[in-house]
Coordinates of C-alpha atoms in Angstrom, one line a residue:
M98 CA 21.2 8.4 -35.0
K99 CA 17.4 8.1 -35.2
L100 CA 15.4 8.6 -32.1
H101 CA 13.7 5.2 -32.4
T102 CA 17.1 3.4 -32.8
F103 CA 18.6 5.0 -29.8
L104 CA 15.5 4.3 -27.7
F105 CA 15.2 0.6 -28.8
D106 CA 19.0 0.0 -28.2
R107 CA 18.7 1.4 -24.7
L108 CA 15.7 -0.8 -23.9
W109 CA 17.3 -3.9 -25.4
N110 CA 20.5 -3.4 -23.6
E111 CA 18.6 -3.3 -20.3
G112 CA 17.0 -6.7 -21.0
V113 CA 13.7 -5.7 -22.4
R114 CA 12.3 -8.3 -24.8
Q115 CA 8.6 -7.5 -24.9
V116 CA 6.6 -4.4 -25.5
F117 CA 2.9 -4.4 -24.4
G118 CA 0.5 -2.1 -26.1
I119 CA -2.3 -1.1 -28.4
P120 CA -1.7 0.9 -31.6
G121 CA -3.4 4.2 -32.2
D122 CA -2.9 7.0 -34.8
F123 CA -0.5 9.1 -32.7
V124 CA 1.8 6.1 -32.1
L125 CA 1.6 4.3 -35.5
N126 CA 5.1 5.6 -36.5
L127 CA 6.5 4.1 -33.4
Y128 CA 4.8 0.8 -34.1
E129 CA 6.2 0.9 -37.6
A130 CA 9.6 1.3 -36.2
L131 CA 9.1 -1.4 -33.6
E132 CA 8.0 -3.9 -36.3
A133 CA 10.8 -3.0 -38.6
D134 CA 13.4 -3.3 -35.8
G135 CA 12.3 -6.9 -35.2
R136 CA 13.9 -7.5 -31.8
F137 CA 10.9 -7.0 -29.5
Q138 CA 7.9 -9.3 -29.2
L139 CA 4.9 -7.0 -29.6
I140 CA 2.1 -8.1 -27.2
R141 CA -1.2 -6.5 -28.3
L142 CA -4.2 -6.7 -25.8
S143 CA -7.7 -5.3 -26.0
H144 CA -7.8 -2.4 -23.5
E145 CA -5.1 -0.2 -22.1
P146 CA -5.6 -1.0 -18.4
A147 CA -4.7 -4.6 -19.3
V148 CA -1.6 -3.4 -21.2
G149 CA -0.4 -1.7 -18.0
F150 CA -1.2 -4.7 -15.7
A151 CA 0.5 -7.1 -18.2
A152 CA 3.7 -5.0 -18.3
D153 CA 3.6 -4.7 -14.5
G154 CA 3.3 -8.5 -14.2
A155 CA 6.3 -8.9 -16.6
A156 CA 8.3 -6.4 -14.5
R157 CA 7.5 -8.1 -11.2
I158 CA 8.3 -11.6 -12.3
T159 CA 11.7 -10.6 -13.9
A160 CA 12.6 -7.8 -11.5
G161 CA 13.3 -5.8 -14.7
L162 CA 11.5 -3.3 -16.8
G163 CA 8.0 -3.6 -18.2
V164 CA 7.4 -1.5 -21.3
C165 CA 4.0 -0.2 -22.6
C166 CA 3.4 1.5 -25.9
V167 CA 0.1 3.4 -26.3
T168 CA -1.5 6.3 -28.2
Y169 CA -2.0 9.8 -27.0
G170 CA -5.0 10.8 -24.9
A171 CA -7.5 8.0 -25.2
G172 CA -4.8 5.4 -24.8
G173 CA -2.4 7.0 -22.4
L174 CA -5.0 8.4 -20.0
N175 CA -6.7 5.0 -20.0
M176 CA -3.6 3.5 -18.4
I177 CA -3.4 5.8 -15.4
N178 CA -4.7 3.3 -12.9
P179 CA -2.3 0.5 -13.7
V180 CA 0.6 3.0 -13.7
A181 CA -0.6 4.4 -10.3
C182 CA -0.6 0.8 -9.0
A183 CA 3.0 0.3 -10.2
Y184 CA 4.1 3.6 -8.7
A185 CA 2.5 2.7 -5.3
E186 CA 4.0 -0.8 -5.3
E187 CA 7.4 0.2 -6.7
S188 CA 7.3 -1.6 -10.1
P189 CA 9.5 -0.1 -12.9
L190 CA 7.4 0.5 -16.0
V191 CA 8.4 2.5 -19.0
I192 CA 5.4 4.1 -20.7
L193 CA 5.9 5.1 -24.3
S194 CA 3.1 7.3 -25.7
G195 CA 2.6 8.9 -29.0
G196 CA 1.8 12.6 -29.2
P197 CA 1.0 15.4 -31.6
G198 CA 3.7 16.6 -33.9
Q199 CA 5.2 20.1 -33.9
L200 CA 3.3 21.3 -36.9
E201 CA 0.0 20.2 -35.3
K202 CA 0.8 22.0 -32.1
R203 CA 1.5 25.2 -34.0
A204 CA -1.8 25.0 -36.0
E205 CA -4.8 26.9 -34.8
V206 CA -6.9 23.8 -34.8
R207 CA -7.6 21.5 -31.8
V208 CA -6.3 18.0 -32.2
H209 CA -8.4 15.0 -31.4
H210 CA -7.6 13.4 -28.0
E211 CA -6.4 16.8 -26.7
V212 CA -7.9 17.7 -23.3
K213 CA -7.1 21.1 -21.7
S214 CA -3.8 21.5 -23.5
F215 CA -1.2 19.5 -25.4
E216 CA 0.6 18.9 -22.1
S217 CA -2.5 17.6 -20.2
Q218 CA -1.4 14.0 -20.4
L219 CA 2.2 14.9 -19.4
K220 CA 0.9 16.7 -16.3
V221 CA -1.3 13.8 -15.3
Y222 CA 1.5 11.3 -15.7
R223 CA 3.8 13.5 -13.5
E224 CA 1.6 12.5 -10.6
V225 CA 2.0 8.7 -11.1
T226 CA 5.6 8.5 -12.4
E227 CA 9.1 9.3 -11.1
F228 CA 10.1 11.0 -14.4
A229 CA 8.0 12.3 -17.3
A230 CA 9.1 14.1 -20.4
I231 CA 8.0 15.0 -24.0
L232 CA 10.8 14.1 -26.4
D233 CA 10.5 17.1 -28.7
D234 CA 14.1 18.5 -28.8
P235 CA 16.7 16.5 -30.8
R236 CA 19.4 18.0 -28.6
T237 CA 18.1 16.6 -25.3
V238 CA 16.2 13.5 -26.3
A239 CA 19.2 11.1 -25.7
A240 CA 19.8 12.4 -22.2
Q241 CA 16.0 12.2 -21.4
I242 CA 15.8 8.6 -22.6
R243 CA 18.9 7.6 -20.6
K244 CA 17.6 9.4 -17.5
A245 CA 14.1 7.8 -17.7
I246 CA 15.5 4.3 -18.0
E247 CA 18.0 4.8 -15.2
V248 CA 15.4 6.3 -12.9
A249 CA 13.0 3.3 -13.5
L250 CA 15.8 0.8 -12.8
K251 CA 17.3 2.5 -9.8
V252 CA 14.2 3.9 -8.1
K253 CA 11.9 1.0 -9.2
R254 CA 9.0 3.3 -10.2
P255 CA 7.3 4.1 -13.6
V256 CA 8.6 6.7 -16.0
Y257 CA 6.8 8.3 -19.0
L258 CA 8.1 9.3 -22.4
E259 CA 5.8 11.1 -24.9
I260 CA 7.1 10.9 -28.4
P261 CA 5.6 13.3 -30.9
R262 CA 4.8 11.4 -34.1
D263 CA 7.1 13.6 -36.2
M264 CA 10.0 12.8 -33.9
V265 CA 10.1 9.0 -34.2
F266 CA 12.4 9.0 -37.3
A267 CA 14.1 12.3 -36.4
D268 CA 17.9 12.5 -36.2
I269 CA 19.0 13.3 -32.6
V270 CA 22.2 14.4 -31.0
V271 CA 23.9 11.6 -29.0
P272 CA 26.6 13.2 -26.7
S273 CA 29.8 11.2 -26.4
L274 CA 30.0 12.2 -22.8
V275 CA 27.4 10.3 -20.8
E276 CA 26.1 11.6 -17.5
H277 CA 24.7 8.7 -15.4
L278 CA 22.1 9.1 -12.7
E279 CA 23.9 8.8 -9.3
L280 CA 21.6 8.4 -6.3
K281 CA 23.1 9.9 -3.2
V282 CA 24.4 7.5 -0.6
D283 CA 25.4 8.9 2.8
H284 CA 28.0 6.2 3.8
A285 CA 28.5 7.7 7.2
A286 CA 24.7 7.6 7.8
V287 CA 24.6 4.0 6.6
D288 CA 27.5 3.1 9.1
E289 CA 25.7 4.8 11.9
A290 CA 22.4 3.2 11.2
V291 CA 24.1 -0.2 11.0
Q292 CA 25.7 0.3 14.4
E293 CA 22.4 1.3 16.0
I294 CA 20.6 -1.7 14.4
V295 CA 23.3 -4.1 15.5
A296 CA 23.2 -2.8 19.0
R297 CA 19.4 -3.0 19.2
L298 CA 19.5 -6.6 17.9
A299 CA 22.2 -7.6 20.4
E300 CA 20.2 -6.2 23.3
A301 CA 16.9 -7.8 22.2
E302 CA 15.7 -11.1 23.7
R303 CA 12.9 -11.7 21.1
P304 CA 13.9 -10.0 17.8
V305 CA 11.9 -10.6 14.6
L306 CA 12.7 -9.7 10.9
I307 CA 9.8 -8.7 8.7
V308 CA 10.6 -8.8 4.9
G309 CA 8.9 -6.3 2.6
V310 CA 8.5 -5.9 -1.2
E311 CA 11.6 -3.8 -1.7
V312 CA 13.7 -6.8 -1.0
H313 CA 12.4 -8.3 -4.2
R314 CA 12.3 -5.1 -6.2
F315 CA 16.0 -4.5 -5.5
Q316 CA 17.0 -8.2 -5.9
L317 CA 18.2 -8.6 -2.3
R318 CA 16.5 -11.9 -1.6
E319 CA 19.6 -14.0 -1.2
Q320 CA 21.3 -11.4 0.9
V321 CA 18.3 -11.1 3.3
I322 CA 18.2 -14.9 3.6
R323 CA 21.8 -14.9 4.6
L324 CA 21.1 -12.1 7.1
A325 CA 18.2 -14.1 8.6
E326 CA 20.4 -17.1 8.9
R327 CA 23.2 -15.2 10.5
L328 CA 20.9 -13.6 13.0
N329 CA 19.0 -16.9 13.6
I330 CA 15.7 -15.2 14.2
P331 CA 12.1 -15.7 13.1
V332 CA 11.2 -14.1 9.7
A333 CA 7.7 -13.0 8.7
S334 CA 6.6 -11.3 5.4
S335 CA 4.4 -8.3 4.9
F336 CA 1.2 -8.7 2.8
L337 CA 2.8 -7.0 -0.2
G338 CA 6.1 -8.8 0.5
R339 CA 4.5 -12.3 0.5
G340 CA 6.6 -14.8 -1.4
V341 CA 9.8 -12.6 -1.1
F342 CA 11.3 -14.8 1.6
P343 CA 11.0 -18.6 0.9
T344 CA 7.9 -20.0 2.6
R345 CA 9.6 -23.3 3.3
H346 CA 12.7 -21.8 5.0
P347 CA 13.0 -23.1 8.6
R348 CA 13.1 -19.5 9.9
F349 CA 9.9 -18.4 8.1
I350 CA 6.9 -18.1 10.4
G351 CA 4.2 -16.7 8.0
T352 CA 2.7 -13.5 6.6
Y353 CA 2.0 -11.1 9.4
L354 CA -1.5 -9.5 9.1
G355 CA -2.0 -8.2 12.6
V356 CA -5.1 -9.3 14.4
V357 CA -6.1 -11.8 11.7
S358 CA -2.8 -13.7 11.8
P359 CA -2.7 -17.1 13.5
P360 CA -2.2 -16.6 17.2
P361 CA 1.3 -18.2 17.4
L362 CA 2.5 -15.9 14.5
R363 CA 0.8 -12.8 16.0
E364 CA 2.3 -13.5 19.4
K365 CA 5.8 -14.0 18.0
V366 CA 5.7 -10.6 16.2
E367 CA 3.7 -8.5 18.6
Q368 CA 5.7 -9.6 21.7
S369 CA 9.0 -9.0 20.0
D370 CA 11.2 -6.4 21.6
C371 CA 13.0 -5.6 18.3
I372 CA 11.3 -5.7 14.9
L373 CA 13.6 -5.1 11.9
L374 CA 11.3 -4.2 9.0
L375 CA 13.2 -4.3 5.7
G376 CA 11.7 -2.7 2.6
E377 CA 8.0 -2.1 3.6
L378 CA 6.1 1.0 4.4
I379 CA 3.7 0.7 7.3
S380 CA 0.2 0.9 5.8
D381 CA -3.3 -0.1 6.7
T382 CA -3.1 -3.2 4.5
G383 CA 0.6 -4.0 4.7
L384 CA 0.5 -5.1 8.3
G385 CA -3.1 -5.9 8.7
V386 CA -4.6 -2.6 10.0
S387 CA -2.6 -3.4 13.1
A388 CA 0.5 -1.3 13.0
T389 CA -0.5 0.1 16.4
H390 CA 0.1 -3.4 17.9
L391 CA 3.8 -2.9 17.0
G392 CA 5.3 -0.6 19.5
D393 CA 7.1 2.3 17.9
A394 CA 10.0 2.0 20.3
N395 CA 10.6 -1.6 19.0
L396 CA 10.5 -0.8 15.3
L397 CA 13.6 -0.5 13.1
I398 CA 12.4 0.5 9.7
A399 CA 14.4 0.6 6.5
V400 CA 12.4 1.7 3.5
A401 CA 12.5 4.1 0.5
R402 CA 16.2 4.9 1.0
D403 CA 15.8 5.9 4.7
V404 CA 16.2 4.2 8.1
Y405 CA 13.9 5.1 11.0
I406 CA 14.8 4.1 14.6
R407 CA 12.8 5.8 17.3
H408 CA 13.4 9.5 16.8
H409 CA 16.3 9.0 14.5
R410 CA 16.1 9.2 10.7
Y411 CA 19.0 8.2 8.6
Q412 CA 18.6 9.6 5.1
D413 CA 20.2 8.4 1.9
T414 CA 20.7 4.9 3.3
P415 CA 19.5 2.6 0.5
L416 CA 18.5 -0.9 1.4
N417 CA 21.2 -2.6 -0.6
H418 CA 23.9 -0.7 1.1
L419 CA 22.3 -1.3 4.5
V420 CA 22.0 -5.0 4.1
A421 CA 25.5 -5.4 2.8
R422 CA 26.9 -3.5 5.8
L423 CA 24.9 -5.5 8.2
L424 CA 26.2 -8.7 6.7
A425 CA 29.8 -7.3 6.9
S426 CA 29.4 -6.2 10.5
P427 CA 31.6 -8.3 12.9
N428 CA 29.3 -7.5 15.7
L429 CA 26.1 -8.8 14.1
P430 CA 24.6 -11.1 16.8
S431 CA 23.5 -14.7 16.3
K432 CA 20.6 -15.5 18.6
P433 CA 20.5 -18.9 20.3
G434 CA 17.7 -21.4 20.1
G435 CA 16.3 -20.9 16.7
P436 CA 12.9 -19.4 15.7
Q437 CA 10.6 -22.1 17.1
V438 CA 8.3 -21.9 14.1
A439 CA 4.6 -22.4 14.8
A440 CA 3.2 -25.8 13.9
S441 CA 1.0 -24.3 11.1
Q442 CA 1.1 -20.9 9.3
L443 CA -2.5 -21.4 8.2
S444 CA -5.8 -20.3 9.6
P445 CA -7.1 -23.0 12.0
E446 CA -10.3 -23.4 10.0
L447 CA -8.4 -24.9 7.1
L448 CA -7.5 -27.9 9.4
D449 CA -11.2 -28.8 9.8
P450 CA -12.2 -32.0 8.0
M451 CA -14.2 -31.9 4.8
T452 CA -16.0 -34.5 2.7
D453 CA -15.3 -34.8 -1.0
D454 CA -18.9 -34.3 -2.2
E455 CA -20.3 -31.6 0.1
P456 CA -20.9 -28.1 -1.3
I457 CA -17.6 -26.4 -1.6
K458 CA -16.6 -23.6 0.8
V459 CA -13.7 -21.2 0.7
R460 CA -11.8 -23.2 3.3
H461 CA -12.3 -26.3 1.2
L462 CA -11.1 -24.5 -1.9
L463 CA -7.9 -23.5 0.0
G464 CA -7.3 -27.0 1.3
V465 CA -7.5 -28.5 -2.2
L466 CA -5.4 -25.7 -3.6
N467 CA -2.7 -26.5 -1.1
E468 CA -2.8 -30.2 -1.9
F469 CA -2.3 -29.2 -5.6
L470 CA 0.5 -26.7 -4.8
A471 CA 2.4 -29.4 -2.8
D472 CA 3.0 -31.1 -6.1
H473 CA 3.4 -28.0 -8.2
R474 CA 5.7 -25.8 -6.2
D475 CA 7.0 -24.1 -9.4
L476 CA 3.8 -22.3 -10.1
P477 CA 3.8 -18.6 -9.2
I478 CA 0.5 -17.4 -7.9
V479 CA -1.0 -14.2 -9.4
S480 CA -3.9 -12.9 -7.4
D481 CA -6.5 -10.2 -8.0
T482 CA -8.0 -8.0 -5.3
G483 CA -11.0 -9.5 -3.5
D484 CA -11.5 -12.3 -1.1
C485 CA -9.1 -14.3 -3.4
L486 CA -6.3 -12.0 -2.2
F487 CA -7.0 -12.5 1.5
A488 CA -7.6 -16.2 0.9
S489 CA -4.2 -16.5 -0.8
V490 CA -2.5 -15.8 2.6
D491 CA -3.6 -19.4 3.5
T492 CA -2.0 -20.9 0.4
C493 CA 1.4 -22.6 0.5
A494 CA 2.9 -20.6 -2.4
D495 CA 6.6 -20.0 -2.9
E496 CA 6.1 -17.0 -5.2
F497 CA 3.3 -14.6 -5.1
I498 CA 2.3 -11.5 -7.2
A499 CA -0.7 -9.3 -6.3
P500 CA -1.6 -5.6 -5.8
A501 CA -1.8 -6.2 -2.1
Y502 CA -1.2 -2.5 -1.1
Y503 CA -2.8 -0.4 -3.9
A504 CA -5.6 -3.0 -4.1
T505 CA -6.9 -2.4 -7.6
M506 CA -9.2 -4.9 -9.2
G507 CA -8.7 -6.3 -12.7
F508 CA -5.0 -7.0 -12.2
A509 CA -4.7 -10.7 -12.2
I510 CA -5.6 -12.0 -15.7
P511 CA -3.5 -9.5 -17.7
A512 CA -0.7 -9.6 -15.2
A513 CA -0.6 -13.4 -15.5
L514 CA -0.2 -13.1 -19.2
G515 CA 2.7 -10.7 -18.6
V516 CA 4.2 -13.1 -16.1
Q517 CA 4.1 -16.1 -18.5
I518 CA 5.2 -14.2 -21.6
A519 CA 8.2 -12.6 -19.9
S520 CA 9.3 -15.6 -17.8
G521 CA 8.0 -18.7 -19.6
R522 CA 6.5 -19.9 -16.3
R523 CA 2.9 -21.0 -16.0
P524 CA 1.0 -19.1 -13.3
L525 CA -1.8 -20.1 -11.1
V526 CA -4.3 -17.3 -11.1
L527 CA -6.8 -16.5 -8.3
V528 CA -9.6 -14.1 -9.3
G529 CA -13.1 -13.2 -8.2
D530 CA -16.1 -13.0 -10.6
G531 CA -16.2 -9.2 -10.2
A532 CA -12.6 -8.6 -11.0
F533 CA -12.8 -11.1 -13.9
Q534 CA -15.6 -9.1 -15.5
M535 CA -13.3 -6.0 -15.5
T536 CA -10.3 -7.5 -17.5
G537 CA -10.9 -11.2 -17.7
A538 CA -11.7 -11.2 -21.4
E539 CA -8.0 -10.5 -22.0
I540 CA -7.4 -14.2 -21.5
S541 CA -8.7 -14.6 -25.1
H542 CA -5.2 -13.6 -26.1
A543 CA -3.6 -16.5 -24.3
P544 CA -3.6 -18.9 -27.2
E545 CA -2.0 -16.3 -29.5
Y546 CA 0.9 -15.9 -27.1
H547 CA 1.1 -19.6 -26.1
C548 CA 0.0 -19.0 -22.5
N549 CA -1.7 -21.6 -20.4
P550 CA -2.5 -20.1 -17.0
I551 CA -4.6 -22.1 -14.6
V552 CA -7.4 -19.7 -13.5
V553 CA -9.4 -20.5 -10.3
L554 CA -12.4 -18.2 -10.2
F555 CA -14.1 -17.5 -6.8
N556 CA -17.7 -17.1 -8.0
N557 CA -20.2 -15.8 -5.4
A558 CA -22.1 -13.6 -7.8
R559 CA -21.1 -10.4 -6.2
W560 CA -18.2 -8.3 -4.9
E561 CA -18.0 -10.4 -1.8
M562 CA -15.0 -8.5 -0.3
L563 CA -17.1 -5.3 -0.3
Q564 CA -20.3 -7.2 0.8
A565 CA -18.4 -8.4 3.9
F566 CA -18.4 -4.8 5.2
F567 CA -22.1 -4.3 5.0
P568 CA -23.8 -7.7 4.6
D569 CA -27.3 -6.4 3.8
A570 CA -26.2 -4.2 0.9
A571 CA -27.7 -4.9 -2.5
Y572 CA -25.3 -2.8 -4.6
N573 CA -22.5 -5.4 -4.8
D574 CA -24.4 -8.0 -6.9
T575 CA -22.8 -8.9 -10.2
V576 CA -24.3 -10.2 -13.4
A577 CA -23.9 -13.9 -13.9
W578 CA -21.5 -14.9 -16.7
P579 CA -21.0 -18.4 -18.1
F580 CA -17.3 -18.3 -17.2
A581 CA -16.5 -21.9 -18.2
K582 CA -18.3 -21.7 -21.5
L583 CA -16.5 -18.4 -22.3
A584 CA -13.2 -20.1 -21.7
E585 CA -14.1 -22.7 -24.3
L586 CA -15.1 -20.0 -26.8
W587 CA -11.8 -18.2 -26.2
G588 CA -9.7 -21.3 -27.0
G589 CA -9.2 -22.7 -23.5
R590 CA -10.9 -25.3 -21.3
G591 CA -13.5 -24.5 -18.7
F592 CA -14.7 -26.4 -15.6
N593 CA -17.7 -25.8 -13.4
V594 CA -17.0 -26.8 -9.8
R595 CA -19.4 -27.2 -6.8
T596 CA -17.6 -29.8 -4.6
P597 CA -14.1 -30.4 -3.3
R598 CA -13.8 -33.5 -5.4
Q599 CA -14.7 -31.6 -8.6
L600 CA -12.1 -29.0 -7.8
R601 CA -9.4 -31.7 -7.2
D602 CA -10.3 -33.3 -10.5
A603 CA -10.4 -30.0 -12.4
L604 CA -6.9 -29.0 -11.1
A605 CA -5.5 -32.3 -12.0
A606 CA -6.9 -32.0 -15.5
A607 CA -5.8 -28.4 -15.8
S608 CA -2.2 -29.4 -15.0
R609 CA -2.2 -31.7 -18.0
E610 CA -3.6 -29.1 -20.4
D611 CA -1.5 -27.2 -22.9
R612 CA -4.4 -24.7 -23.2
F613 CA -5.4 -22.1 -20.6
T614 CA -8.0 -23.4 -18.1
L615 CA -10.6 -21.6 -16.1
I616 CA -12.1 -23.3 -13.1
D617 CA -15.4 -21.6 -12.1
V618 CA -15.9 -22.5 -8.4
T619 CA -19.5 -21.8 -7.2
L620 CA -19.4 -20.4 -3.7
Q621 CA -22.3 -19.5 -1.4
P622 CA -22.9 -15.7 -0.8
G623 CA -21.5 -14.8 2.6
D624 CA -18.9 -17.5 2.6
V625 CA -15.5 -15.7 2.9
S626 CA -12.0 -16.7 3.9
P627 CA -11.0 -16.6 7.6
I628 CA -8.4 -13.9 6.8
L629 CA -11.0 -11.6 5.1
R630 CA -13.5 -12.1 7.9
G631 CA -10.9 -11.0 10.5
F632 CA -9.6 -8.2 8.4
V633 CA -13.1 -6.7 7.8
S634 CA -13.9 -6.9 11.5
A635 CA -10.7 -5.1 12.5
F636 CA -11.0 -2.5 9.7
K637 CA -14.6 -1.7 10.6
Q638 CA -13.7 -1.1 14.2
Q639 CA -10.9 1.2 13.1
V640 CA -12.7 3.1 10.2
Y641 CA -16.5 2.7 10.7
S642 CA -16.7 2.5 14.5
S643 CA -18.4 6.0 14.7

C-alpha cells in the first residue's frame, strides 16, 4: 500500500473531512495525492498561523481531529504558535508537514528551509505536540501513523508527522497485527477516588461543581449534566470551560472568575465547603487569578488523568471512567433545596439603562448583543483574546470557543472559518481591532468556502486589554484601518456603528445576509468591560504590586 493511501484512509475513517493548509515545494507531492484522492475538502488560507487556528476551530466545534498540511521549515515553523495553543488547551490537531527526501539529506549541499539540521523542525514540534515523527522508514510508517492518530484522539493534543517528499508515493509495510494505544487505567484507584469524592460530597453542606474544558474535549457533557442533576448542586464553569455546561440549565450559576465574578456567584463558590472541579487545571486565568480564594482543603480536582484530594493523588484515573463510576455509585448524595441560582449571572453594570442614540460603550454593546442572542441561540460565539474575551463572559451564549487559557491573539477569524466549514454552523465572532490586524484578512476566503460569520469588532484604536494595565502607555496604539470598507472589498458587507441603535440595526441586517458581515463598533479609548477592569485590578495586585 502507498503511504498516502494508508494515511488518508486512517484520517477518513476517523471522521476527517477537511484538510487546512498552504502548499509549498516540500509538500507538493502530498497535495497532488490529496487532490487525486478527492475525498477531502482542501481549505487553503493565506498564512500558516491562520491554518493552525482554522484547524483548531474545526477540532473544537466537532470534538474531532483538525488536520493541517504545510511545507517544511517556512511553513511548519510558522505554525508553532497555533499548535502550542492547541496543546495548552487540549485540542487534537494532526500536523502533516513535507520534508526533504532521502537523497537530499545524503547530498553535501544545504537544503533551503533547513535550520540547524534536517531534524530542527521535528525537535521544535516535540515541545508542542504529544507525538512527533519523521515517516522515513517504510517498515514503521504504518505503526507511526496509527499511533499519532490514536494519541491525538485519546490524549486530545496535537501530533506531528513529517513526510519526506520522496516517501509520499512509496510502498509501505502494513502489518496484519495491529497494536492499539492503550492508556493505563488504574481501576482500583478510580474506585478509591470515587469513594472519597462521594464521602466528601455527602458530608458537605454547600458543595459546588465547576466544569472545565476536558468535559467537552472528552465528550462528557451529557454525563456531567446527569451528574449535576443527580447531585442537585450549583454548577459553574471555568473561563476556558465556558459553554461546556448549558447556560440555561437551572443549576448553572455562571462562569467563575474569582474576584471579578458577580457577588452572588463568587459567594456561592468561595463559601463552598466542597468544590468538585472536573477537567480544568487551576491557572491564573482559568479561575480569575483567584485560586487562593478556594481553600485547598475543599478542592476535589479531576484533570489530566489524575485526581487530587487534599494530600492524595490518584493516578491513571481518566475523567470518563471517574464520571461513569460516580454516576454508578449507589451512595452518590442528592442535596436538598436546589442551587438557588442568582437572579443574574451578568455584571451589574449591564443592567444600567441606556438610550438608543448615545455614544456606544462596551456595556451597551453587550446589552444589545444579548438581545440579539436571545433570538439566535444557535450561534456559537468565537472570541479572540482582548477585551472582547473578557466582555464575552457577560454574553448569554450557549456555545463558546476561545483561547481563554493560552490567550493568543489572532485566533478568532480563522477559527470561525474552521468552525463553519467543519460544522455548517454560522458563528458570531468577537474580535478587537488589534487582533483583527493580525489574521483578520483571512476572512477574504469566506466567500470561496460559503462562510458567512457575523463579526463584531471592538474598535478602540489600540490594544485596549494591554492598555488597561498601564493607562498612560503610548506603545499600545494601533493603525486605523477602514474595517467596514475592507469587508466590502473582500466580498462581505460592512457596517460602521457608533450608537446602540446602529448596532441593533446592523445585527438585524447581518442576520439576514448570506455574505459575511463585519460590524465595526467605535469605542472610546479607556472604555473596557467590567470583567476586564476587575481582572486587571486583581492581576496588577498579584503580579505588579512590587
